[in-house]
Amino acid sequence: MRIAVIGGGISGLVAAYRLRRRLGAEADIVVLEQGARVGGVLRTGELAGEPLDLGAEAFVGRRPEVIELMAELGLADQLVRPAGKRPLVWARGAAHPLPGRTLMGIPSDAESLRGLVDEATLARVAAEPERPLRWEPGTDVDVQSLVADRFGPQVVERSVDPLLGGVYAGISASIGVRAALPTLAAALDRGAASLTEAVRAAMPAPSTEPVFGGLRDGYGALLAALTAASAARVLTTMAATRVARAPRGWVVDPLGLVDAVVVATPAPVTARLLHHAVPAAADAAAGIALSSSALVAMALPRETALPDNSGILVATGEPLRAKAFTLSSRKWPHLAARDVALVRASFGRFGDDSPLSWSDDDLIAAAVADLSAVTGVAIAPVQSLVQRWPGGLPQYAPGHADRVATITSAVEPLDGLAVAGAYLHGVGVPACVATGTAAAERVAAALGARVD
């Protein structure tokens, strides 16, 4: 029995691992990865002699998928939690506390925004419940249009965009309410009389549980453990070019005939692979755009007087090139114990891929200059690393849920074919783990194996 997993990112590796658990040692599981390494947009590099994530560095710890997977793989001792410090927002040339009591930056009251927006905007937010709200249940709009109409552009630029930029490498104009903020859409569908009321209804219940988690040695530890536990044949620098139905299974070029296939690639790649076999799914996947970004990781002298915050988010419209800084040594206690202070600077928003074309020296210079500007501290890295992420994150635009529904319904009748990836049900690592698991369950069921 041979199963092809196309794509060696976290979704594909989880699918390969789950398939091994369900199908046993005799199954020939082959992972095709067009790049030179596995992991996709997860990568752990080495800075100042120790590991540091150069892609995602955390996961939502209130979801169980990653923590349970770590325990299965014997990595429970790798779990680390952030220090609980809050980030700042850089707006109007000054640093402000990130507003509390918000849903992805959308406020539940005016007072939380005081100091970040002007008095006119505060008054507009406070009075929003008195304005009639028009919302047709089941419809979708971009987050910017909804929030700007109800609360004004300053709330978008200084509170919403900085947070959405961190999650999706996009802006609120490129993100739909229904896919990115499903609880908010549900509250609006139920007839909330105002956006303020909908936000309050959609906010998660207060909890003392840590929101985020990470791995002490970086995601590289998880990727290595998954690869080993899957016992898959991993073929790097080998791109699949076509997936086609066969009388008894599937044909994956250039691998040949297989009994089943998991397509765990970015949406545009999935569209190309499935163009002939599942045209409806391919057309829907082709409509999902990607955003690119670049990251500069810096090791600074330990005594560098960085703010005692987890990071600094940058409002849109500011004359800075970086969109955010993670003050990693402030955010993570295990990194604070190192001999250097660690900072990550992020560049690039949806629709602007220009930072990817800058030289390493130019990116590092921009990171140093912008970090100095927002901290007021002389920044002198002892070492820096640059990581580019072309097409790293899908954009959950208005109508995204409908596109995903089209993809899944088109694939559903086809035994032995499954899809997985960040473009389906969330860009976070737990959501990707869930799609890899679901894809393995589907394939194993089609092959007659019991899935538990």
XYZ file of C-alpha atoms in Angstrom:
452
model
C 0.000 0.000 0.000
C 1.455 3.347 -1.067
C 0.195 6.766 0.020
C 1.561 10.047 -1.280
C 1.592 13.142 0.900
C 2.274 16.177 -1.243
C 3.778 18.961 0.850
C 6.170 18.616 3.772
C 4.828 21.445 5.916
C 3.299 20.859 9.337
C -0.031 19.748 7.814
C 1.625 17.181 5.555
C 3.953 15.856 8.251
C 1.060 15.422 10.675
C -0.899 13.593 7.968
C 2.073 11.269 7.348
C 2.475 10.596 11.072
C -1.232 9.898 11.609
C -1.297 7.595 8.589
C 1.627 5.629 9.983
C -0.163 5.246 13.314
C -3.289 3.972 11.584
C -1.884 1.899 8.739
C 1.107 0.309 10.438
C 4.687 -0.344 9.450
C 3.926 -1.987 6.107
C 2.438 1.106 4.477
C 4.723 2.951 2.064
C 4.156 6.607 2.944
C 5.980 9.035 0.668
C 6.222 12.776 1.379
C 6.983 14.912 -1.660
C 8.409 18.330 -0.786
C 9.444 20.751 -3.493
C 11.758 22.652 -1.157
C 15.096 21.608 0.239
C 13.728 20.951 3.735
C 10.501 20.020 5.482
C 8.534 22.360 7.713
C 7.047 24.825 5.253
C 6.735 28.206 6.968
C 7.988 26.732 10.237
C 11.739 26.946 10.570
C 14.109 26.991 13.499
C 17.451 28.640 12.853
C 20.454 29.248 15.057
C 21.235 32.695 16.435
C 24.079 33.393 18.856
C 24.696 29.667 19.087
C 21.190 28.600 20.155
C 17.902 27.754 18.403
C 15.373 30.444 17.497
C 12.210 30.193 15.426
C 12.304 32.218 12.229
C 8.663 31.632 11.321
C 5.785 31.085 13.713
C 7.054 31.033 17.296
C 3.888 30.292 19.260
C 0.563 28.511 19.084
C -2.821 29.093 20.694
C -2.491 27.070 23.853
C -6.217 26.901 24.535
C -6.592 24.575 21.552
C -5.486 21.012 22.349
C -3.957 19.836 19.080
C -0.326 20.880 19.464
C -0.018 20.102 23.165
C -1.533 16.638 22.654
C 0.747 16.016 19.677
C 3.803 17.029 21.687
C 2.810 14.586 24.431
C 2.364 11.757 21.889
C 5.824 12.413 20.493
C 7.549 12.573 23.871
C 8.003 16.339 23.706
C 5.894 17.349 26.701
C 8.970 18.782 28.415
C 9.445 21.142 25.451
C 6.281 23.103 26.296
C 6.988 26.694 27.339
C 4.646 29.561 28.134
C 5.140 33.295 27.607
C 5.784 35.634 30.499
C 2.387 37.318 30.208
C 3.655 40.749 29.231
C 1.461 42.780 26.865
C 2.598 44.430 23.622
C 2.687 48.095 22.706
C 1.246 49.792 19.634
C 3.320 52.402 17.810
C 0.972 55.092 16.488
C 1.310 58.820 15.849
C 5.033 58.530 16.563
C 4.605 57.188 20.096
C 4.168 53.887 21.912
C 0.796 53.077 23.506
C -0.439 50.078 25.476
C -2.326 47.606 23.316
C -6.027 48.108 24.090
C -7.638 45.504 26.300
C -11.153 44.095 26.028
C -10.990 43.784 22.241
C -11.730 41.059 19.713
C -8.732 41.051 17.363
C -8.422 44.783 18.049
C -12.138 45.552 17.662
C -13.116 47.295 20.914
C -15.947 46.338 23.234
C -15.971 49.850 24.721
C -14.501 53.267 24.052
C -12.459 53.609 27.210
C -10.031 50.845 26.244
C -8.876 53.030 23.330
C -8.164 56.157 25.351
C -4.769 57.606 24.458
C -4.560 55.605 21.238
C -7.263 57.469 19.272
C -8.523 61.043 19.397
C -11.493 62.325 21.376
C -13.773 62.420 18.350
C -13.134 58.737 17.718
C -13.721 57.902 21.387
C -17.060 59.665 21.199
C -17.930 57.814 17.995
C -17.157 54.444 19.568
C -19.126 55.299 22.706
C -22.150 56.343 20.651
C -22.028 53.399 18.237
C -24.762 51.390 20.026
C -27.194 54.246 19.343
C -26.738 54.013 15.555
C -28.892 51.534 13.600
C -26.894 48.545 12.353
C -27.647 46.969 9.005
C -26.447 43.381 8.735
C -27.917 40.670 6.542
C -27.428 37.246 8.176
C -25.128 35.033 6.136
C -23.394 37.892 4.331
C -19.716 38.742 4.595
C -17.629 41.918 4.365
C -14.007 42.783 4.952
C -13.135 43.729 8.512
C -11.990 47.210 7.519
C -15.317 48.168 5.969
C -17.298 47.048 9.010
C -15.061 48.590 11.672
C -14.375 51.852 9.828
C -18.085 52.388 9.260
C -18.997 51.804 12.902
C -15.943 53.078 14.793
C -13.900 55.154 12.341
C -10.581 54.752 10.510
C -8.352 55.375 13.533
C -9.627 52.200 15.207
C -8.809 50.257 12.057
C -5.328 51.666 11.609
C -4.199 51.726 15.241
C -5.932 48.746 16.832
C -7.283 46.270 14.268
C -4.665 46.332 11.496
C -1.674 45.797 13.814
C -3.219 42.620 15.257
C -4.514 41.211 11.983
C -1.136 41.940 10.407
C 0.508 39.698 12.952
C -1.866 36.790 12.355
C -2.335 36.922 8.581
C 0.502 39.159 7.324
C -2.389 41.151 5.885
C -4.580 44.110 6.673
C -8.219 44.348 7.612
C -9.154 45.255 4.028
C -7.991 41.815 2.864
C -9.649 39.785 5.634
C -13.298 38.761 5.803
C -15.323 38.892 8.994
C -16.932 35.472 8.624
C -13.781 33.367 8.250
C -11.406 35.326 10.486
C -13.889 36.263 13.224
C -16.580 33.562 13.133
C -17.918 34.287 16.616
C -18.439 37.925 15.648
C -20.242 36.953 12.458
C -22.423 34.580 14.464
C -23.333 37.337 16.936
C -24.248 39.642 14.069
C -26.297 36.876 12.440
C -28.207 36.405 15.684
C -29.350 40.008 15.500
C -26.922 42.033 17.605
C -28.189 45.615 17.618
C -24.700 47.119 17.309
C -21.117 46.148 16.621
C -20.324 46.887 20.264
C -22.956 44.377 21.362
C -21.698 41.800 18.855
C -18.092 42.149 20.028
C -19.096 41.696 23.659
C -21.090 38.591 22.771
C -18.257 37.174 20.656
C -15.400 37.651 23.106
C -14.162 34.470 24.791
C -14.984 33.978 28.447
C -12.287 35.183 30.854
C -9.771 32.489 31.711
C -6.647 32.156 33.797
C -5.225 29.573 31.378
C -2.236 30.764 29.297
C -3.342 31.898 25.847
C -0.182 30.816 24.019
C 2.465 28.134 24.116
C 5.732 27.415 22.365
C 8.581 24.912 22.170
C 11.758 25.435 24.177
C 14.006 24.411 21.284
C 11.708 25.789 18.590
C 9.398 24.158 16.088
C 12.380 22.308 14.634
C 12.085 19.852 17.538
C 8.473 19.077 16.598
C 9.265 18.762 12.886
C 12.131 16.354 13.561
C 10.018 14.213 15.876
C 7.132 14.074 13.395
C 9.430 13.116 10.537
C 11.022 10.338 12.550
C 7.742 8.996 13.942
C 6.100 8.964 10.514
C 8.883 6.720 9.144
C 7.942 8.176 5.771
C 10.159 8.351 2.730
C 10.739 12.090 2.515
C 11.764 13.247 -0.934
C 12.870 16.884 -0.863
C 13.487 19.091 -3.915
C 10.835 17.033 -5.669
C 7.685 18.867 -6.743
C 4.506 17.019 -7.636
C 3.168 18.308 -10.931
C -0.195 16.563 -11.322
C -2.744 14.483 -9.483
C -5.020 12.311 -11.638
C -7.570 9.582 -11.008
C -6.695 6.052 -12.036
C -8.828 2.892 -12.274
C -7.322 1.624 -9.013
C -6.077 4.634 -7.103
C -4.389 7.848 -8.110
C -1.466 8.941 -10.251
C 0.888 11.500 -8.770
C 3.481 12.803 -11.174
C 6.412 12.141 -10.913
C 5.851 9.446 -8.255
C 3.456 7.251 -10.230
C 0.524 5.131 -9.083
C -0.530 5.355 -5.434
C -3.478 4.034 -3.455
C -4.283 7.414 -1.918
C -2.999 10.963 -1.787
C -3.048 13.852 0.665
C -2.551 17.252 -0.945
C -1.086 19.470 1.787
C 0.166 22.383 -0.283
C -0.615 26.129 -0.389
C -3.868 27.031 -2.118
C -2.374 28.083 -5.490
C -0.310 24.884 -5.673
C -3.346 22.823 -4.739
C -5.262 24.539 -7.549
C -2.623 23.548 -10.096
C -2.365 19.956 -8.886
C -6.127 19.371 -8.908
C -6.892 21.307 -12.084
C -7.875 18.232 -14.108
C -8.936 15.801 -11.391
C -11.178 18.123 -9.344
C -11.765 21.323 -11.346
C -14.352 22.767 -8.948
C -11.954 22.471 -6.009
C -9.105 23.842 -8.105
C -11.110 26.887 -9.153
C -12.063 27.658 -5.563
C -8.490 27.219 -4.287
C -7.179 29.485 -7.049
C -9.258 32.316 -5.591
C -7.327 32.295 -2.301
C -4.544 34.873 -2.349
C -1.276 34.665 -0.418
C 0.659 37.277 1.507
C 4.449 37.465 1.732
C 6.691 38.647 4.529
C 10.274 38.857 5.691
C 11.761 38.524 9.147
C 14.981 39.822 10.701
C 16.096 38.108 13.901
C 18.634 40.068 15.945
C 20.813 39.140 18.892
C 21.592 42.297 20.888
C 23.845 42.845 23.878
C 22.026 41.479 26.925
C 22.000 44.888 28.625
C 20.121 46.610 25.767
C 17.348 48.629 27.460
C 14.350 47.232 25.601
C 10.815 47.974 26.851
C 9.393 45.493 29.331
C 6.750 44.348 26.853
C 6.230 41.302 24.677
C 6.446 43.281 21.457
C 5.652 46.434 19.527
C 2.977 46.453 16.822
C 3.035 49.221 14.221
C -0.132 51.001 13.126
C -0.762 51.324 9.404
C 0.241 54.643 7.892
C 3.293 55.117 10.115
C 6.582 56.152 8.436
C 8.312 52.924 9.448
C 9.224 49.975 7.281
C 8.750 47.244 9.892
C 5.194 46.202 10.763
C 5.993 44.636 14.143
C 8.697 43.678 16.605
C 8.669 40.659 18.899
C 10.791 41.356 21.964
C 11.514 37.663 22.313
C 13.664 37.893 25.438
C 10.892 39.818 27.185
C 8.122 37.582 25.886
C 9.609 34.163 26.665
C 11.265 33.371 30.022
C 13.396 30.593 28.525
C 14.864 33.089 26.027
C 15.402 35.697 28.738
C 17.921 33.327 30.322
C 20.259 33.532 27.340
C 23.389 35.659 27.115
C 21.892 37.999 24.489
C 18.665 39.941 24.050
C 16.626 38.570 21.149
C 14.317 40.604 18.894
C 12.435 39.679 15.724
C 11.414 42.387 13.232
C 8.665 41.613 10.697
C 8.215 43.227 7.279
C 5.601 42.989 4.554
C 1.833 43.259 4.328
C -0.655 41.886 1.836
C -0.250 43.681 -1.473
C 3.297 44.827 -0.713
C 5.941 42.189 -1.343
C 8.731 44.743 -1.817
C 10.636 43.863 1.397
C 11.364 40.429 -0.076
C 13.445 42.081 -2.805
C 15.590 44.060 -0.379
C 19.081 42.766 0.308
C 19.851 41.202 3.670
C 21.910 44.265 4.578
C 19.016 46.596 3.735
C 16.529 44.555 5.745
C 18.832 44.466 8.756
C 19.499 48.208 8.480
C 15.746 48.893 8.346
C 15.156 46.683 11.385
C 17.876 48.433 13.365
C 16.705 51.931 12.427
C 13.025 51.236 13.104
C 13.648 49.439 16.397
C 15.816 52.344 17.522
C 13.034 54.761 16.557
C 10.308 52.983 18.532
C 12.431 52.259 21.624
C 14.645 55.338 21.743
C 17.565 52.968 22.333
C 20.757 52.587 20.319
C 20.496 49.189 18.615
C 23.722 47.336 17.813
C 23.180 43.678 16.879
C 25.975 41.244 17.572
C 24.422 38.878 15.019
C 21.421 38.965 12.657
C 19.535 36.481 10.482
C 17.141 37.150 7.605
C 14.289 34.852 6.613
C 11.984 35.532 3.648
C 8.538 33.970 3.385
C 7.190 34.401 -0.168
C 3.519 33.451 -0.257
C 3.712 32.419 3.371
C 0.147 32.977 4.548
C -3.273 32.693 2.899
C -5.658 35.619 3.086
C -9.091 34.823 4.493
C -10.928 37.303 2.271
C -14.706 37.823 2.266
C -16.340 34.674 0.937
C -13.484 32.464 2.151
C -15.795 30.066 3.970
C -17.739 29.519 0.755
C -14.529 28.748 -1.154
C -13.489 26.212 1.457
C -16.946 24.635 1.398
C -16.661 24.276 -2.379
C -13.253 22.612 -2.064
C -14.347 20.129 0.572
C -17.624 19.251 -1.149
C -15.826 18.686 -4.468
C -13.250 16.379 -2.845
C -15.744 14.524 -0.648
C -17.000 12.001 -3.263
C -13.466 11.008 -4.297
C -12.179 8.091 -2.222
C -8.488 8.187 -1.476
C -8.044 11.956 -1.921
C -7.801 14.465 0.914
C -6.637 18.058 1.281
C -4.974 19.812 4.207
C -3.319 23.133 4.901
C -3.465 26.610 6.388
C -5.927 27.884 3.780
C -8.760 25.678 5.054
C -9.749 26.292 8.656
C -7.165 28.610 10.187
C -3.577 29.735 9.693
C -2.371 28.809 13.178
C -0.365 25.657 13.845
C -3.159 23.952 15.842
C -5.551 24.422 12.904
C -2.954 22.997 10.518
C -2.435 19.995 12.789
C -6.205 19.474 12.770
C -6.395 19.512 8.964
C -3.515 17.040 8.692
C -5.251 14.739 11.159
C -8.584 15.009 9.338
C -6.911 14.263 5.998
C -5.268 11.136 7.458
C -8.584 9.995 8.912
C -10.284 10.391 5.561
C -7.597 8.497 3.652
C -7.304 5.730 6.232
C -11.075 5.237 6.184
C -11.029 4.987 2.399
C -8.316 2.341 2.619
C -10.373 0.323 5.053
C -8.368 1.095 8.171
C -9.951 1.883 11.501
C -9.371 5.507 12.576
C -9.433 6.351 16.267
